[in-house]
Tab-separated table of C-alpha atoms in Angstrom:
chain	number	residue	atom	x	y	z
X	24	UNK	CA	0.000	0.000	0.000
X	25	UNK	CA	2.982	2.351	0.487
X	26	UNK	CA	3.488	2.341	-3.286
X	27	UNK	CA	-0.078	3.476	-3.969
X	28	UNK	CA	0.145	6.082	-1.197
X	29	UNK	CA	3.266	7.600	-2.796
X	30	UNK	CA	1.628	7.613	-6.226
X	31	UNK	CA	-1.611	9.109	-4.847
X	32	UNK	CA	0.297	11.905	-3.128
X	33	UNK	CA	2.058	12.808	-6.370
X	34	UNK	CA	-1.111	12.598	-8.511
X	35	UNK	CA	-2.885	15.008	-6.142
X	36	UNK	CA	-0.297	17.661	-7.108
X	37	UNK	CA	-0.683	17.198	-10.885
X	38	UNK	CA	-3.643	18.182	-13.052
X	39	UNK	CA	-3.274	16.917	-16.663
X	40	UNK	CA	-3.666	13.316	-17.829
X	41	UNK	CA	-2.936	11.966	-21.309
X	42	UNK	CA	-4.774	8.853	-22.452
X	43	UNK	CA	-4.942	6.871	-25.659
X	44	UNK	CA	-7.737	4.765	-27.114
X	45	UNK	CA	-7.742	2.169	-29.881
X	46	UNK	CA	-10.593	1.389	-32.245
X	47	UNK	CA	-10.626	-0.568	-35.510
X	48	UNK	CA	-6.848	-0.393	-35.942
X	49	UNK	CA	-6.637	3.333	-35.179
X	50	UNK	CA	-4.982	4.953	-32.140
X	51	UNK	CA	-5.712	8.408	-30.757
X	52	UNK	CA	-4.476	10.289	-27.688
X	53	UNK	CA	-5.808	13.300	-25.834
X	54	UNK	CA	-5.123	15.404	-22.741
X	55	UNK	CA	-7.479	16.762	-20.111
X	56	UNK	CA	-7.543	18.278	-16.662
X	57	UNK	CA	-8.469	15.601	-14.135
X	58	UNK	CA	-9.916	15.093	-10.708
X	59	UNK	CA	-8.263	12.030	-9.111
X	60	UNK	CA	-10.045	9.818	-6.582
X	61	UNK	CA	-7.429	7.902	-4.554
X	62	UNK	CA	-10.024	5.545	-3.056
X	63	UNK	CA	-11.316	4.406	-6.456
X	64	UNK	CA	-7.885	4.796	-8.088
X	65	UNK	CA	-9.520	6.632	-10.963
X	66	UNK	CA	-9.316	9.868	-12.919
X	67	UNK	CA	-12.424	11.853	-13.799
X	68	UNK	CA	-12.369	14.055	-16.879
X	69	UNK	CA	-14.842	16.043	-18.945
X	70	UNK	CA	-14.975	15.483	-22.691
X	71	UNK	CA	-17.581	16.122	-25.367
X	72	UNK	CA	-19.130	13.120	-27.131
X	73	UNK	CA	-18.244	14.732	-30.485
X	74	UNK	CA	-14.464	14.427	-29.965
X	75	UNK	CA	-12.495	11.854	-31.903
X	76	UNK	CA	-11.382	10.025	-28.758
X	77	UNK	CA	-14.941	9.907	-27.356
X	78	UNK	CA	-16.310	8.515	-30.610
X	79	UNK	CA	-13.565	5.866	-30.577
X	80	UNK	CA	-14.326	5.059	-26.918
X	81	UNK	CA	-18.081	4.648	-27.242
X	82	UNK	CA	-19.522	3.904	-23.793
X	83	UNK	CA	-16.399	2.053	-22.612
X	84	UNK	CA	-12.910	1.151	-23.851
X	85	UNK	CA	-9.456	0.052	-22.763
X	86	UNK	CA	-6.973	2.916	-22.318
X	87	UNK	CA	-3.316	3.550	-21.658
X	88	UNK	CA	-1.798	6.852	-20.701
X	89	UNK	CA	0.562	9.019	-18.729
X	90	UNK	CA	0.805	11.835	-16.223
X	91	UNK	CA	4.092	13.664	-15.991
X	92	UNK	CA	5.632	16.807	-14.592
X	93	UNK	CA	8.026	19.015	-16.562
X	94	UNK	CA	11.196	19.256	-14.460
X	95	UNK	CA	14.334	20.723	-16.020
X	96	UNK	CA	16.597	18.338	-14.096
X	97	UNK	CA	16.759	14.588	-14.820
X	98	UNK	CA	17.160	13.866	-11.095
X	99	UNK	CA	13.706	15.355	-10.467
X	100	UNK	CA	11.800	13.437	-13.159
X	101	UNK	CA	8.608	11.795	-11.967
X	102	UNK	CA	5.938	10.294	-14.170
X	103	UNK	CA	3.172	7.741	-14.275
X	104	UNK	CA	2.323	5.239	-16.990
X	105	UNK	CA	-0.980	3.414	-16.672
X	106	UNK	CA	-3.460	1.107	-18.284
X	107	UNK	CA	-7.093	0.745	-17.439
X	108	UNK	CA	-10.566	1.350	-18.765
X	109	UNK	CA	-12.509	4.505	-19.612
X	110	UNK	CA	-16.278	4.733	-19.435
X	111	UNK	CA	-18.865	7.454	-19.799
X	112	UNK	CA	-20.745	8.078	-16.561
X	113	UNK	CA	-24.512	8.582	-16.389
X	114	UNK	CA	-27.088	9.785	-13.857
X	115	UNK	CA	-26.251	10.120	-10.173
X	116	UNK	CA	-22.760	8.710	-10.618
X	117	UNK	CA	-22.020	11.396	-13.221
X	118	UNK	CA	-23.546	14.147	-11.059
X	119	UNK	CA	-21.485	13.166	-8.004
X	120	UNK	CA	-18.192	13.131	-9.912
X	121	UNK	CA	-19.037	16.402	-11.724
X	122	UNK	CA	-19.443	18.100	-8.317
X	123	UNK	CA	-15.984	16.906	-7.257
X	124	UNK	CA	-14.486	17.947	-10.593
X	125	UNK	CA	-16.004	21.441	-10.405
X	126	UNK	CA	-14.672	21.868	-6.855
X	127	UNK	CA	-11.175	21.336	-8.243
X	128	UNK	CA	-11.747	23.311	-11.471
X	129	UNK	CA	-14.497	25.914	-10.845
X	130	UNK	CA	-14.266	27.162	-14.450
X	131	UNK	CA	-15.740	23.791	-15.498
X	132	UNK	CA	-19.075	24.832	-14.003
X	133	UNK	CA	-19.894	26.333	-17.402
X	134	UNK	CA	-19.136	23.082	-19.261
X	135	UNK	CA	-21.895	20.605	-20.052
X	136	UNK	CA	-19.526	17.924	-21.378
X	137	UNK	CA	-20.104	14.369	-20.113
X	138	UNK	CA	-18.040	13.002	-17.217
X	139	UNK	CA	-15.760	10.054	-17.939
X	140	UNK	CA	-14.065	7.731	-15.463
X	141	UNK	CA	-10.628	6.317	-16.220
X	142	UNK	CA	-10.273	3.352	-13.847
X	143	UNK	CA	-6.620	2.549	-13.353
X	144	UNK	CA	-5.749	-1.143	-13.284
X	145	UNK	CA	-1.951	-1.018	-13.567
X	146	UNK	CA	0.443	1.759	-12.565
X	147	UNK	CA	4.157	2.215	-13.163
X	148	UNK	CA	5.552	5.288	-11.431
X	149	UNK	CA	9.058	6.480	-12.227
X	150	UNK	CA	10.512	8.609	-9.426
X	151	UNK	CA	14.093	9.741	-9.964
X	152	UNK	CA	13.986	11.617	-6.644
X	153	UNK	CA	14.302	8.145	-5.044
X	154	UNK	CA	17.291	7.272	-7.257
X	155	UNK	CA	17.823	7.341	-11.003
X	156	UNK	CA	15.303	5.107	-12.789
X	157	UNK	CA	13.473	4.078	-9.588
X	158	UNK	CA	10.131	2.445	-10.474
X	159	UNK	CA	7.120	1.762	-8.272
X	160	UNK	CA	4.516	-0.727	-9.561
X	161	UNK	CA	0.877	-1.224	-8.550
X	162	UNK	CA	-1.826	-3.615	-9.816
X	163	UNK	CA	-5.523	-3.504	-8.940
X	164	UNK	CA	-6.256	-6.590	-6.805
X	165	UNK	CA	-8.501	-8.291	-9.378
X	166	UNK	CA	-5.714	-7.822	-11.969
X	167	UNK	CA	-2.968	-9.397	-9.848
């Protein structure tokens, strides 16, 4: 659990996630501001249904992605690679996560875009502050 705690602490300080989807032999990546829920180990993002990545996702899809800072020194590099699943939220579940998202990003109050959950199933966190190339790994219990 120490590994996930360290990753959660770092993710709470970041705000942009990149994720990629695959559909019918095509790949596409996008970025978005996120709200991260450490208990669910999931990102929540807003994205219009009309976007290329949303159309490729449909209601649910496998994803892979990254979160990274932009340090100028190699010794300070930290970044997360992940795989998981993205799904479009509906109803009360969507409303609850939208409230949390808007608390973090008040400007999003004006957006009507759907809420999406990116459930993280596997994490690989590189943290050079712990030593060059230091990696921390986490798997969701049902994946292990």
